[in-house]
Structure formats: structure tokens, C-alpha cells
Amino acid sequence: MISTPAFAGKRFAVLGLARSGLTAVESLLAGGAQVTAWDNREEPRRALEGRVDLADPLGIDLAGFAGVVVSPGVPLNTHPIAAHAAAAGVPVIGDIELFAQARPHLPAHRVVGITGTNGKSTTTALVHHLLQSAALPVRMGGNIGLPILGQNPLSPGGVYVLELSSYQIDLTHSLECEVAALLNLTPDHLDRYDGFEGYCASKARLFAMQRPDQVCVFGTGEPETTAIAERERARRPEGKVLSLDGADLAALQPGWPSLQGPHNLQNAAVAVAIAEALGLTRTQWGPALATFRGLPHRMERVAEANGVLFVNDSKATNPASTAPALAAFPPAPERRIHWILGGLPKGDDLDECAPSFGNVARAYVIGEAGPRFAELLAPHMPVVRSEMLCEAVREAIAVARPGDVVLLSPACASFDQFRDYEARGDSFRQIVQALLEEEPATGGGGPC
């Protein structure tokens, strides 16, 4: 795991003992820190008995502590730990800040930080893939995969690629990324911030932590991202700020099966710029784009049968996330998307998806949002009120023709019918496989 002797003799409190919290405890203990830890659940507390002081940081005097480590899920704008720590003059931090403090004691390396409202997981995984394909030592972590502190340090010359949410950036104060990237900004998590402006300011902190001689990369599109790029351009030497839309790569995109659609063109452009900033050449990153397999539940190609492609985009839990998926499959020459959507809605409209309604051959609405979405979509396309995911897939298979796409991109949270978006995507994958294996003569029944 990653730790540092800089922790030795210092006192830290850790609030929340899920995966990242437990990893932070182990890293701190390995570095010689004295740790006070707490979780409302008894099981993780019991696992640490005898190794840490078990006490709720809210109930102790924090004076003299070096930091209070919390999960990114702790809302700093409402949780009392923020005020309690501030009264003692103690910073509230996360595991990414602990990683930043450990960096001086790691073998020579570089760090890439990637943030944005949409696309950051795909871009992070893609950068990891490009570097790995070029035989560079590389680790991926942050908001994706395993906690970075729980992974083994890289050999000299390695690169740590971190996906960073706004929540993680809020808990980080000293991470100087050799390359940092912002893909886009749309309103999100506004319950945690003072409006959209506060959310954007949180993302901008990733670049404020960099030195002026370090590289930053921006997607293009909305004015908020452009404004941050211009601020950074004003304080950095020429060539250290890159803004990209991917137009120069568009001719190559048909050769990238898992990176279709305009959103993935920009994701790829940002990933390529990061790779080149780290020294990769076109002969290295070019072939690797074609072999990238994508991430589960993010435009995941789960099957192709009888000329029909089945795509799992269950991670699209709001209309802004679904819009790029609809744009990825234009008519050829007729409408070809069989769009499965619905669940627990986050709003009352599908306005952000409207520019691509002309790509949809038929919509299949499910879940709590089904009736409202049916009303919204009926003037624009045929709508089937499927209610359940299995019925939606069955009905789409029955009418889809060669060249069509059966797309699960719900534009909703999953919690009305599924544990989370991953369970919803897994269910879609299993249903597709089961229905495709059915004999045509079996008729009804089957997995539905």
C-alpha cells in the first residue's frame, strides 16, 4: 500500500470506515500515525479494535490533530464535523490528500487528475489504457477502481491516473497534478454547493493546486469550462493550457468500437492530449484507441445478434448523461434506436435529450418515471409502456431490425426497481443474453 513516514507521530481522526476509510486507516497506521476512527456500524469498528482509538470525532477534542479524514460522501455543507474541526483549527481531508502528502516519499512519478460532470470515468480508464499499452507503469484510482492508497507504489517513471469528483477535490489541498483535465460542467450535486457557481468553483480548485508550469487540458462547449480555461491561460506559459473538441480525430473515430458518439470524441481528444503531455506519440496511442473496451454500464456493448446491437448505458442516471448516448447512433438512413428509459426521475423533463429525439425509432418506458416520460415522448416517437425492464427488452427484440440499437440509457436513478445503476445494468445484460438464447418457438415465459 501507499504510505509515508511523514505521518509518523501525528494524530488523525477517520470518520467513516467503508472501503476508502479503512484504506486510509491502514495507510496512516503503516506510516506511524496515531489514529482515532469511527463508524456507526459495529462490524468495521470491531475489525480495528486494539489498533486504533475507537471514538466519534464529533465527541472528542480535536485540538492537535493533523487532520480529520472523511469519505467524499460526507456533505461538508451540512455535516457537523466541518464546524467541529474548524473550531479546533483542523483540516477536513480525504484519502486523495493523504496520497498527496505521501508523494514526496514515493519513487519518481507523475500524477494525472481528471474531473468533469460527465465522461470522467471513461476518460480516466482510457488514459490508463493508453499508458498501459505503451508499457508505462500505471495505476488508476480515485473515484474509480480501488482506493489509490491501497495499491502498491509504482516503480520509478510511473503514472498515477486519478478520477476526481468535486467531493474529492473539496477534501484535497495539496495535490499538484503534472497534468489535470476538466471535461465539461453541467449542473449537478447542487444540494452540496451554493448553486452551480459553487459547483464550478469546486472543480476549478484542481487547477488552482497546480503550479503554472504544469499542463491543464479542457474540453470545449459550455461557457463555464471555457471561463476556467481562460483563467488558467492567464497565469501559465504558452502551451500549458489546451482546449480540445476532438475535430482533428473525427476521421479516426469509426475505428474505435467502444468510443462512439460526439461525447466520446471529446473524451478521446482529452485522453490523447494527456498521453502526449506525458510523452506518448501517435504511433503509441493510435492503435490503443481501437482496443479500448470501455467500462461496464457506460455505453457497454453487451451483445450483437441478427444485426442488432445491445448497449448498456445504465450509468446514465440523468438526461444530461443520456443525451450523448442518443446522439451516438444517428439514422442510417432510418431511425434505429430502441430506447429503454425510466426509473426514479431526477427532474420533470427530458429537454437535454430532445436534440436527438430524431434518432429514436421507439421508446420503452419503465419504472416510476414511465407515465410522465410517455407523455413527453409521445409527440415525437412511438412509445411502449413496458413498466419492467425485462418486458422492455423483449418488446424491443421483437421489432428491432438489422442495423438497429437496443439502448438502455435510463436518464433516471435506479432505486425504484434496482439497488443501484450497476444492478440495473447487470440485469439488462442477463436479460439480453437469456432472451437471445431462447428458441423462437418457445413464445412467452422465459426470463421475464
Tab-separated table of C-alpha atoms in Angstrom:
chain	number	residue	atom	x	y	z
A	1	MET	CA	0.000	0.000	0.000
A	2	ILE	CA	0.997	3.662	-0.217
A	3	SER	CA	2.062	5.397	2.983
A	4	THR	CA	4.710	7.818	4.192
A	5	PRO	CA	6.911	8.374	7.251
A	6	ALA	CA	5.546	11.921	7.190
A	7	PHE	CA	2.539	10.523	9.085
A	8	ALA	CA	4.729	9.323	11.967
A	9	GLY	CA	3.838	10.728	15.358
A	10	LYS	CA	0.850	12.697	14.042
A	11	ARG	CA	-2.733	12.252	15.163
A	12	PHE	CA	-5.518	11.741	12.633
A	13	ALA	CA	-9.215	11.061	13.011
A	14	VAL	CA	-11.031	8.966	10.408
A	15	LEU	CA	-14.813	9.252	10.190
A	16	GLY	CA	-16.460	6.516	8.128
A	17	LEU	CA	-14.956	3.068	7.668
A	18	ALA	CA	-16.116	1.962	4.259
A	19	ARG	CA	-13.545	0.958	1.654
A	20	SER	CA	-11.683	4.267	1.332
A	21	GLY	CA	-11.889	4.971	5.073
A	22	LEU	CA	-10.456	1.607	6.066
A	23	THR	CA	-7.703	2.003	3.489
A	24	ALA	CA	-6.870	5.442	4.891
A	25	VAL	CA	-6.631	3.955	8.388
A	26	GLU	CA	-4.220	1.271	7.186
A	27	SER	CA	-2.073	3.811	5.336
A	28	LEU	CA	-1.898	6.087	8.369
A	29	LEU	CA	-1.017	3.210	10.703
A	30	ALA	CA	1.652	1.986	8.295
A	31	GLY	CA	3.178	5.461	8.388
A	32	GLY	CA	3.291	5.529	12.185
A	33	ALA	CA	0.323	7.801	12.861
A	34	GLN	CA	-1.917	7.613	15.889
A	35	VAL	CA	-5.458	7.069	14.595
A	36	THR	CA	-8.874	7.664	16.102
A	37	ALA	CA	-11.539	6.003	13.955
A	38	TRP	CA	-15.305	5.724	13.953
A	39	ASP	CA	-18.208	4.317	12.005
A	40	ASN	CA	-21.817	3.937	13.059
A	41	ARG	CA	-21.617	0.290	12.061
A	42	GLU	CA	-20.210	-2.118	14.623
A	43	GLU	CA	-18.525	-4.519	12.184
A	44	PRO	CA	-15.771	-2.191	10.875
A	45	ARG	CA	-15.165	-0.864	14.392
A	46	ARG	CA	-14.660	-4.395	15.657
A	47	ALA	CA	-12.166	-5.075	12.873
A	48	LEU	CA	-9.946	-2.248	14.170
A	49	GLU	CA	-10.167	-2.967	17.884
A	50	GLY	CA	-6.784	-2.746	19.603
A	51	ARG	CA	-5.153	-0.960	16.658
A	52	VAL	CA	-6.834	2.452	16.836
A	53	ASP	CA	-8.685	4.581	19.357
A	54	LEU	CA	-12.379	3.985	18.719
A	55	ALA	CA	-14.227	7.250	19.265
A	56	ASP	CA	-16.544	9.505	17.305
A	57	PRO	CA	-14.536	12.599	16.219
A	58	LEU	CA	-17.625	14.692	16.932
A	59	GLY	CA	-17.374	13.771	20.591
A	60	ILE	CA	-13.684	14.440	21.240
A	61	ASP	CA	-11.374	17.432	21.427
A	62	LEU	CA	-9.637	17.637	18.041
A	63	ALA	CA	-7.012	20.165	19.108
A	64	GLY	CA	-3.598	18.976	17.947
A	65	PHE	CA	-4.882	16.607	15.285
A	66	ALA	CA	-3.235	16.819	11.861
A	67	GLY	CA	-6.483	16.137	10.048
A	68	VAL	CA	-9.930	14.598	10.048
A	69	VAL	CA	-10.275	12.155	7.161
A	70	VAL	CA	-13.826	11.752	5.875
A	71	SER	CA	-15.495	9.970	2.994
A	72	PRO	CA	-16.334	12.087	-0.069
A	73	GLY	CA	-19.954	11.211	0.679
A	74	VAL	CA	-19.944	13.349	3.838
A	75	PRO	CA	-21.721	16.635	2.959
A	76	LEU	CA	-19.372	19.312	4.269
A	77	ASN	CA	-22.045	21.994	3.869
A	78	THR	CA	-24.363	20.333	6.405
A	79	HIS	CA	-22.424	17.741	8.439
A	80	PRO	CA	-21.380	18.976	11.926
A	81	ILE	CA	-17.848	17.572	11.562
A	82	ALA	CA	-16.907	20.539	9.378
A	83	ALA	CA	-17.669	23.118	12.053
A	84	HIS	CA	-16.250	20.947	14.850
A	85	ALA	CA	-12.932	20.536	13.034
A	86	ALA	CA	-12.811	24.211	12.034
A	87	ALA	CA	-13.259	25.257	15.671
A	88	ALA	CA	-10.133	23.252	16.511
A	89	GLY	CA	-8.222	24.559	13.503
A	90	VAL	CA	-8.007	21.081	11.973
A	91	PRO	CA	-8.419	20.469	8.230
A	92	VAL	CA	-11.077	18.083	6.964
A	93	ILE	CA	-9.414	15.982	4.274
A	94	GLY	CA	-9.869	12.839	2.187
A	95	ASP	CA	-7.746	9.939	1.056
A	96	ILE	CA	-6.557	11.850	-2.024
A	97	GLU	CA	-4.995	14.471	0.243
A	98	LEU	CA	-3.224	11.701	2.170
A	99	PHE	CA	-1.891	10.442	-1.168
A	100	ALA	CA	-0.690	13.971	-1.984
A	101	GLN	CA	1.147	14.115	1.340
A	102	ALA	CA	2.759	10.736	0.639
A	103	ARG	CA	4.051	11.709	-2.808
A	104	PRO	CA	7.463	13.105	-1.713
A	105	HIS	CA	8.389	9.659	-0.369
A	106	LEU	CA	7.321	7.696	-3.473
A	107	PRO	CA	9.631	6.776	-6.365
A	108	ALA	CA	9.758	9.460	-9.059
A	109	HIS	CA	6.349	9.591	-10.729
A	110	ARG	CA	3.712	11.803	-12.291
A	111	VAL	CA	0.025	12.286	-11.474
A	112	VAL	CA	-2.894	12.874	-13.832
A	113	GLY	CA	-6.132	14.262	-12.354
A	114	ILE	CA	-9.343	14.098	-14.396
A	115	THR	CA	-12.636	15.720	-13.459
A	116	GLY	CA	-15.861	16.883	-15.070
A	117	THR	CA	-19.584	16.301	-14.726
A	118	ASN	CA	-19.814	13.583	-17.373
A	119	GLY	CA	-17.290	11.277	-19.016
A	120	LYS	CA	-14.555	11.330	-16.384
A	121	SER	CA	-14.660	7.581	-15.678
A	122	THR	CA	-14.380	6.697	-19.354
A	123	THR	CA	-11.589	9.224	-19.901
A	124	THR	CA	-9.691	8.041	-16.830
A	125	ALA	CA	-9.924	4.419	-17.920
A	126	LEU	CA	-8.913	5.393	-21.448
A	127	VAL	CA	-5.805	7.276	-20.274
A	128	HIS	CA	-4.893	4.261	-18.145
A	129	HIS	CA	-5.314	2.032	-21.202
A	130	LEU	CA	-3.208	4.274	-23.456
A	131	LEU	CA	-0.357	4.403	-20.948
A	132	GLN	CA	-0.559	0.694	-20.203
A	133	SER	CA	-0.486	-0.075	-23.936
A	134	ALA	CA	2.712	1.984	-24.167
A	135	ALA	CA	4.260	-0.169	-21.387
A	136	LEU	CA	4.405	2.656	-18.815
A	137	PRO	CA	3.981	1.679	-15.155
A	138	VAL	CA	0.498	2.993	-14.297
A	139	ARG	CA	-2.098	2.861	-11.526
A	140	MET	CA	-5.718	4.033	-11.695
A	141	GLY	CA	-7.720	5.192	-8.688
A	142	GLY	CA	-9.633	7.971	-7.018
A	143	ASN	CA	-13.321	7.834	-7.912
A	144	ILE	CA	-12.782	4.656	-9.943
A	145	GLY	CA	-11.458	1.225	-9.084
A	146	LEU	CA	-9.516	0.546	-5.894
A	147	PRO	CA	-8.584	3.307	-3.415
A	148	ILE	CA	-5.232	4.688	-4.518
A	149	LEU	CA	-3.722	4.336	-1.035
A	150	GLY	CA	-4.459	0.607	-1.093
A	151	GLN	CA	-2.385	-0.004	-4.213
A	152	ASN	CA	1.328	-0.738	-4.331
A	153	PRO	CA	3.636	2.171	-5.168
A	154	LEU	CA	4.778	2.357	-8.773
A	155	SER	CA	8.335	1.831	-9.908
A	156	PRO	CA	10.259	4.960	-10.975
A	157	GLY	CA	8.740	6.671	-14.011
A	158	GLY	CA	5.197	5.538	-13.227
A	159	VAL	CA	1.973	7.497	-13.629
A	160	TYR	CA	-0.981	7.620	-11.232
A	161	VAL	CA	-4.225	8.369	-13.098
A	162	LEU	CA	-6.944	9.681	-10.777
A	163	GLU	CA	-10.609	10.285	-11.475
A	164	LEU	CA	-11.626	13.092	-9.125
A	165	SER	CA	-15.169	14.072	-8.193
A	166	SER	CA	-15.938	17.532	-6.880
A	167	TYR	CA	-16.393	15.975	-3.442
A	168	GLN	CA	-12.861	14.561	-3.540
A	169	ILE	CA	-11.429	17.865	-4.729
A	170	ASP	CA	-13.176	19.603	-1.811
A	171	LEU	CA	-11.205	17.366	0.567
A	172	THR	CA	-7.859	17.868	-1.176
A	173	HIS	CA	-5.492	20.800	-0.606
A	174	SER	CA	-2.013	19.959	-1.912
A	175	LEU	CA	-2.331	17.730	-4.980
A	176	GLU	CA	-0.136	19.172	-7.754
A	177	CYS	CA	-1.059	17.168	-10.853
A	178	GLU	CA	1.523	17.154	-13.621
A	179	VAL	CA	-1.497	17.035	-15.960
A	180	ALA	CA	-5.054	17.983	-14.929
A	181	ALA	CA	-8.163	17.844	-17.095
A	182	LEU	CA	-11.721	19.193	-16.976
A	183	LEU	CA	-14.093	17.632	-19.491
A	184	ASN	CA	-17.277	19.635	-19.017
A	185	LEU	CA	-19.568	21.293	-16.492
A	186	THR	CA	-23.329	20.930	-16.183
A	187	PRO	CA	-25.455	21.473	-13.052
A	188	ASP	CA	-25.034	18.569	-10.642
A	189	HIS	CA	-24.849	17.921	-6.884
A	190	LEU	CA	-26.342	21.358	-6.233
A	191	ASP	CA	-27.525	20.216	-2.797
A	192	ARG	CA	-23.853	20.332	-1.764
A	193	TYR	CA	-22.961	23.752	-3.177
A	194	ASP	CA	-24.027	27.355	-3.297
A	195	GLY	CA	-25.626	26.960	-6.708
A	196	PHE	CA	-23.978	25.998	-9.990
A	197	GLU	CA	-21.311	28.653	-9.459
A	198	GLY	CA	-20.188	26.937	-6.262
A	199	TYR	CA	-20.016	23.572	-8.009
A	200	CYS	CA	-17.879	25.054	-10.798
A	201	ALA	CA	-15.596	26.685	-8.230
A	202	SER	CA	-15.053	23.276	-6.628
A	203	LYS	CA	-13.897	21.786	-9.930
A	204	ALA	CA	-11.639	24.790	-10.602
A	205	ARG	CA	-9.665	24.085	-7.428
A	206	LEU	CA	-7.970	21.148	-9.152
A	207	PHE	CA	-6.154	23.646	-11.382
A	208	ALA	CA	-5.505	26.167	-8.627
A	209	MET	CA	-3.466	23.489	-6.844
A	210	GLN	CA	-1.189	23.100	-9.881
A	211	ARG	CA	1.980	25.057	-10.498
A	212	PRO	CA	1.942	27.380	-13.534
A	213	ASP	CA	4.423	25.145	-15.367
A	214	GLN	CA	2.110	22.140	-15.226
A	215	VAL	CA	-0.294	21.189	-18.009
A	216	CYS	CA	-4.061	21.515	-17.964
A	217	VAL	CA	-6.495	20.200	-20.567
A	218	PHE	CA	-10.085	21.314	-21.161
A	219	GLY	CA	-12.992	20.115	-23.228
A	220	THR	CA	-14.887	22.744	-25.178
A	221	GLY	CA	-18.561	23.570	-25.218
A	222	GLU	CA	-20.165	25.297	-22.284
A	223	PRO	CA	-19.021	28.726	-21.068
A	224	GLU	CA	-18.188	27.634	-17.522
A	225	THR	CA	-15.429	25.277	-18.668
A	226	THR	CA	-14.145	27.919	-21.083
A	227	ALA	CA	-14.018	30.506	-18.282
A	228	ILE	CA	-11.821	28.267	-16.110
A	229	ALA	CA	-9.548	27.567	-19.080
A	230	GLU	CA	-9.135	31.287	-19.735
A	231	ARG	CA	-8.262	31.988	-16.103
A	232	GLU	CA	-5.599	29.297	-16.210
A	233	ARG	CA	-4.278	30.544	-19.561
A	234	ALA	CA	-3.693	33.952	-17.975
A	235	ARG	CA	-1.314	32.522	-15.345
A	236	ARG	CA	0.593	29.900	-17.329
A	237	PRO	CA	3.221	29.881	-20.070
A	238	GLU	CA	2.042	29.378	-23.637
A	239	GLY	CA	1.262	25.784	-24.479
A	240	LYS	CA	0.425	24.695	-20.933
A	241	VAL	CA	-3.357	25.139	-21.412
A	242	LEU	CA	-5.056	23.008	-24.063
A	243	SER	CA	-8.717	23.250	-25.138
A	244	LEU	CA	-9.965	20.420	-27.353
A	245	ASP	CA	-13.130	19.378	-29.171
A	246	GLY	CA	-11.744	16.350	-30.994
A	247	ALA	CA	-12.389	17.611	-34.524
A	248	ASP	CA	-8.904	16.577	-35.640
A	249	LEU	CA	-9.597	12.987	-34.541
A	250	ALA	CA	-13.079	12.634	-36.046
A	251	ALA	CA	-11.875	10.714	-39.097
A	252	LEU	CA	-10.373	8.044	-36.818
A	253	GLN	CA	-13.427	7.543	-34.600
A	254	PRO	CA	-15.175	4.893	-36.740
A	255	GLY	CA	-12.285	2.577	-35.815
A	256	TRP	CA	-12.969	2.866	-32.075
A	257	PRO	CA	-15.881	0.467	-31.325
A	258	SER	CA	-16.212	1.479	-27.663
A	259	LEU	CA	-15.808	5.223	-28.214
A	260	GLN	CA	-18.720	6.194	-30.429
A	261	GLY	CA	-20.655	9.470	-30.268
A	262	PRO	CA	-19.611	13.130	-30.021
A	263	HIS	CA	-19.090	12.914	-26.266
A	264	ASN	CA	-16.580	10.097	-26.675
A	265	LEU	CA	-14.809	12.009	-29.429
A	266	GLN	CA	-14.074	14.732	-26.893
A	267	ASN	CA	-13.210	12.170	-24.202
A	268	ALA	CA	-10.703	10.632	-26.612
A	269	ALA	CA	-9.280	14.038	-27.562
A	270	VAL	CA	-8.648	14.880	-23.903
A	271	ALA	CA	-7.120	11.448	-23.264
A	272	VAL	CA	-4.813	11.798	-26.267
A	273	ALA	CA	-3.716	15.270	-25.140
A	274	ILE	CA	-2.918	13.891	-21.689
A	275	ALA	CA	-0.996	10.999	-23.195
A	276	GLU	CA	1.023	13.312	-25.431
A	277	ALA	CA	1.766	15.612	-22.497
A	278	LEU	CA	3.260	12.549	-20.815
A	279	GLY	CA	5.407	11.775	-23.850
A	280	LEU	CA	3.382	9.289	-25.890
A	281	THR	CA	3.420	9.543	-29.680
A	282	ARG	CA	0.683	8.943	-32.238
A	283	THR	CA	2.165	5.566	-33.099
A	284	GLN	CA	1.632	4.573	-29.458
A	285	TRP	CA	-1.829	5.968	-28.723
A	286	GLY	CA	-3.344	5.405	-32.177
A	287	PRO	CA	-3.653	1.601	-32.088
A	288	ALA	CA	-4.629	1.664	-28.402
A	289	LEU	CA	-7.786	3.697	-29.062
A	290	ALA	CA	-9.100	0.860	-31.210
A	291	THR	CA	-8.521	-1.762	-28.486
A	292	PHE	CA	-10.168	0.144	-25.617
A	293	ARG	CA	-13.106	-1.921	-24.347
A	294	GLY	CA	-14.883	0.742	-22.327
A	295	LEU	CA	-16.371	0.449	-18.848
A	296	PRO	CA	-19.302	-1.598	-17.587
A	297	HIS	CA	-22.591	0.308	-17.692
A	298	ARG	CA	-21.134	3.171	-19.762
A	299	MET	CA	-22.081	2.642	-23.416
A	300	GLU	CA	-21.130	-1.006	-22.888
A	301	ARG	CA	-21.690	-3.201	-25.939
A	302	VAL	CA	-23.166	-6.292	-24.309
A	303	ALA	CA	-24.260	-8.291	-27.369
A	304	GLU	CA	-24.871	-8.228	-31.089
A	305	ALA	CA	-27.334	-10.636	-32.668
A	306	ASN	CA	-29.098	-10.697	-36.025
A	307	GLY	CA	-27.511	-7.375	-36.850
A	308	VAL	CA	-28.920	-5.689	-33.707
A	309	LEU	CA	-26.532	-4.108	-31.205
A	310	PHE	CA	-27.398	-4.107	-27.476
A	311	VAL	CA	-25.857	-1.301	-25.405
A	312	ASN	CA	-25.865	-0.975	-21.602
A	313	ASP	CA	-25.652	2.689	-20.576
A	314	SER	CA	-27.184	2.210	-17.127
A	315	LYS	CA	-24.749	4.755	-15.651
A	316	ALA	CA	-26.777	7.477	-17.417
A	317	THR	CA	-28.843	8.468	-14.395
A	318	ASN	CA	-29.959	11.886	-15.662
A	319	PRO	CA	-30.990	13.347	-19.037
A	320	ALA	CA	-27.663	15.145	-19.488
A	321	SER	CA	-25.875	11.782	-19.319
A	322	THR	CA	-28.323	10.106	-21.688
A	323	ALA	CA	-28.189	12.826	-24.349
A	324	PRO	CA	-24.741	11.806	-25.703
A	325	ALA	CA	-25.817	8.165	-25.930
A	326	LEU	CA	-28.770	9.102	-28.140
A	327	ALA	CA	-26.513	11.280	-30.286
A	328	ALA	CA	-24.095	8.370	-30.826
A	329	PHE	CA	-26.458	6.468	-33.135
A	330	PRO	CA	-27.885	8.714	-35.857
A	331	PRO	CA	-30.275	7.346	-38.520
A	332	ALA	CA	-28.667	5.063	-41.110
A	333	PRO	CA	-30.760	6.040	-43.045
A	334	GLU	CA	-33.825	5.445	-40.829
A	335	ARG	CA	-34.199	5.895	-37.092
A	336	ARG	CA	-32.591	2.911	-35.369
A	337	ILE	CA	-32.522	3.400	-31.575
A	338	HIS	CA	-34.881	1.376	-29.393
A	339	TRP	CA	-34.541	3.478	-26.267
A	340	ILE	CA	-35.268	1.942	-22.851
A	341	LEU	CA	-35.603	4.663	-20.238
A	342	GLY	CA	-37.167	5.415	-16.885
A	343	GLY	CA	-36.674	4.721	-13.223
A	344	LEU	CA	-36.611	7.200	-10.367
A	345	PRO	CA	-36.619	10.622	-12.053
A	346	LYS	CA	-34.296	13.441	-11.060
A	347	GLY	CA	-36.440	16.046	-12.805
A	348	ASP	CA	-39.646	16.539	-14.750
A	349	ASP	CA	-38.356	16.877	-18.310
A	350	LEU	CA	-36.118	15.352	-20.958
A	351	ASP	CA	-35.119	18.640	-22.555
A	352	GLU	CA	-31.423	17.786	-22.765
A	353	CYS	CA	-32.248	14.657	-24.791
A	354	ALA	CA	-34.601	16.465	-27.183
A	355	PRO	CA	-31.993	17.328	-29.858
A	356	SER	CA	-31.586	13.594	-30.545
A	357	PHE	CA	-35.237	12.521	-30.460
A	358	GLY	CA	-34.978	12.166	-34.234
A	359	ASN	CA	-32.584	9.240	-33.741
A	360	VAL	CA	-35.121	7.155	-31.791
A	361	ALA	CA	-37.250	4.579	-33.591
A	362	ARG	CA	-39.226	3.668	-30.482
A	363	ALA	CA	-39.105	4.350	-26.731
A	364	TYR	CA	-39.881	1.834	-23.991
A	365	VAL	CA	-40.630	3.485	-20.650
A	366	ILE	CA	-40.193	1.706	-17.322
A	367	GLY	CA	-40.376	2.442	-13.630
A	368	GLU	CA	-41.766	5.373	-11.699
A	369	ALA	CA	-40.943	7.885	-14.434
A	370	GLY	CA	-42.664	5.798	-17.105
A	371	PRO	CA	-46.047	7.577	-17.294
A	372	ARG	CA	-44.508	11.075	-17.330
A	373	PHE	CA	-41.858	10.144	-19.888
A	374	ALA	CA	-44.526	8.555	-22.089
A	375	GLU	CA	-46.395	11.867	-22.141
A	376	LEU	CA	-43.249	13.788	-23.016
A	377	LEU	CA	-42.142	11.441	-25.797
A	378	ALA	CA	-45.439	10.522	-27.461
A	379	PRO	CA	-45.471	13.580	-29.754
A	380	HIS	CA	-42.009	12.677	-31.066
A	381	MET	CA	-41.869	8.883	-31.430
A	382	PRO	CA	-43.806	5.649	-30.817
A	383	VAL	CA	-43.845	4.834	-27.099
A	384	VAL	CA	-44.350	1.463	-25.391
A	385	ARG	CA	-45.301	1.463	-21.700
A	386	SER	CA	-43.268	-1.557	-20.667
A	387	GLU	CA	-43.125	-0.843	-16.915
A	388	MET	CA	-40.480	-3.548	-16.282
A	389	LEU	CA	-37.010	-3.802	-17.818
A	390	CYS	CA	-37.451	-7.403	-18.948
A	391	GLU	CA	-40.619	-6.579	-20.867
A	392	ALA	CA	-38.929	-3.582	-22.487
A	393	VAL	CA	-36.057	-5.730	-23.758
A	394	ARG	CA	-38.439	-8.433	-25.011
A	395	GLU	CA	-40.590	-5.894	-26.860
A	396	ALA	CA	-37.536	-4.202	-28.402
A	397	ILE	CA	-36.109	-7.512	-29.633
A	398	ALA	CA	-39.424	-8.341	-31.268
A	399	VAL	CA	-39.345	-5.309	-33.583
A	400	ALA	CA	-35.651	-4.398	-33.937
A	401	ARG	CA	-34.196	-4.850	-37.416
A	402	PRO	CA	-30.613	-5.361	-38.590
A	403	GLY	CA	-28.681	-2.144	-38.025
A	404	ASP	CA	-30.833	-1.118	-35.040
A	405	VAL	CA	-29.595	-0.479	-31.496
A	406	VAL	CA	-31.376	-1.545	-28.308
A	407	LEU	CA	-30.133	1.062	-25.853
A	408	LEU	CA	-30.637	1.076	-22.096
A	409	SER	CA	-29.925	4.697	-21.189
A	410	PRO	CA	-32.461	5.418	-18.449
A	411	ALA	CA	-31.982	9.160	-17.704
A	412	CYS	CA	-33.064	8.231	-14.177
A	413	ALA	CA	-31.793	6.814	-10.934
A	414	SER	CA	-32.435	3.109	-10.409
A	415	PHE	CA	-33.724	2.973	-6.864
A	416	ASP	CA	-37.400	2.360	-7.660
A	417	GLN	CA	-36.633	-1.119	-9.035
A	418	PHE	CA	-32.911	-1.818	-8.502
A	419	ARG	CA	-30.286	-1.485	-5.786
A	420	ASP	CA	-28.128	0.787	-7.934
A	421	TYR	CA	-27.273	1.513	-11.564
A	422	GLU	CA	-24.835	-1.406	-11.598
A	423	ALA	CA	-27.554	-3.882	-10.598
A	424	ARG	CA	-29.787	-2.404	-13.304
A	425	GLY	CA	-27.062	-2.780	-15.933
A	426	ASP	CA	-26.234	-6.305	-14.814
A	427	SER	CA	-29.914	-7.205	-15.073
A	428	PHE	CA	-30.097	-5.766	-18.595
A	429	ARG	CA	-27.069	-7.800	-19.652
A	430	GLN	CA	-28.534	-11.005	-18.197
A	431	ILE	CA	-31.960	-10.400	-19.728
A	432	VAL	CA	-30.476	-9.761	-23.166
A	433	GLN	CA	-28.392	-12.923	-23.023
A	434	ALA	CA	-31.318	-15.032	-21.804
A	435	LEU	CA	-33.765	-13.724	-24.385
A	436	LEU	CA	-31.310	-14.135	-27.237
A	437	GLU	CA	-30.761	-17.757	-26.203
A	438	GLU	CA	-34.493	-18.541	-26.248
A	439	GLU	CA	-35.739	-20.689	-29.078
A	440	PRO	CA	-38.186	-18.755	-31.283
A	441	ALA	CA	-40.795	-21.470	-30.761
A	442	THR	CA	-40.915	-21.028	-27.006
A	443	GLY	CA	-43.175	-17.991	-27.229
A	444	GLY	CA	-43.930	-16.442	-23.843
A	445	GLY	CA	-42.437	-17.300	-20.491
A	446	GLY	CA	-38.646	-17.311	-20.373
A	447	PRO	CA	-36.654	-14.946	-18.168
A	448	CYS	CA	-39.463	-12.375	-17.963
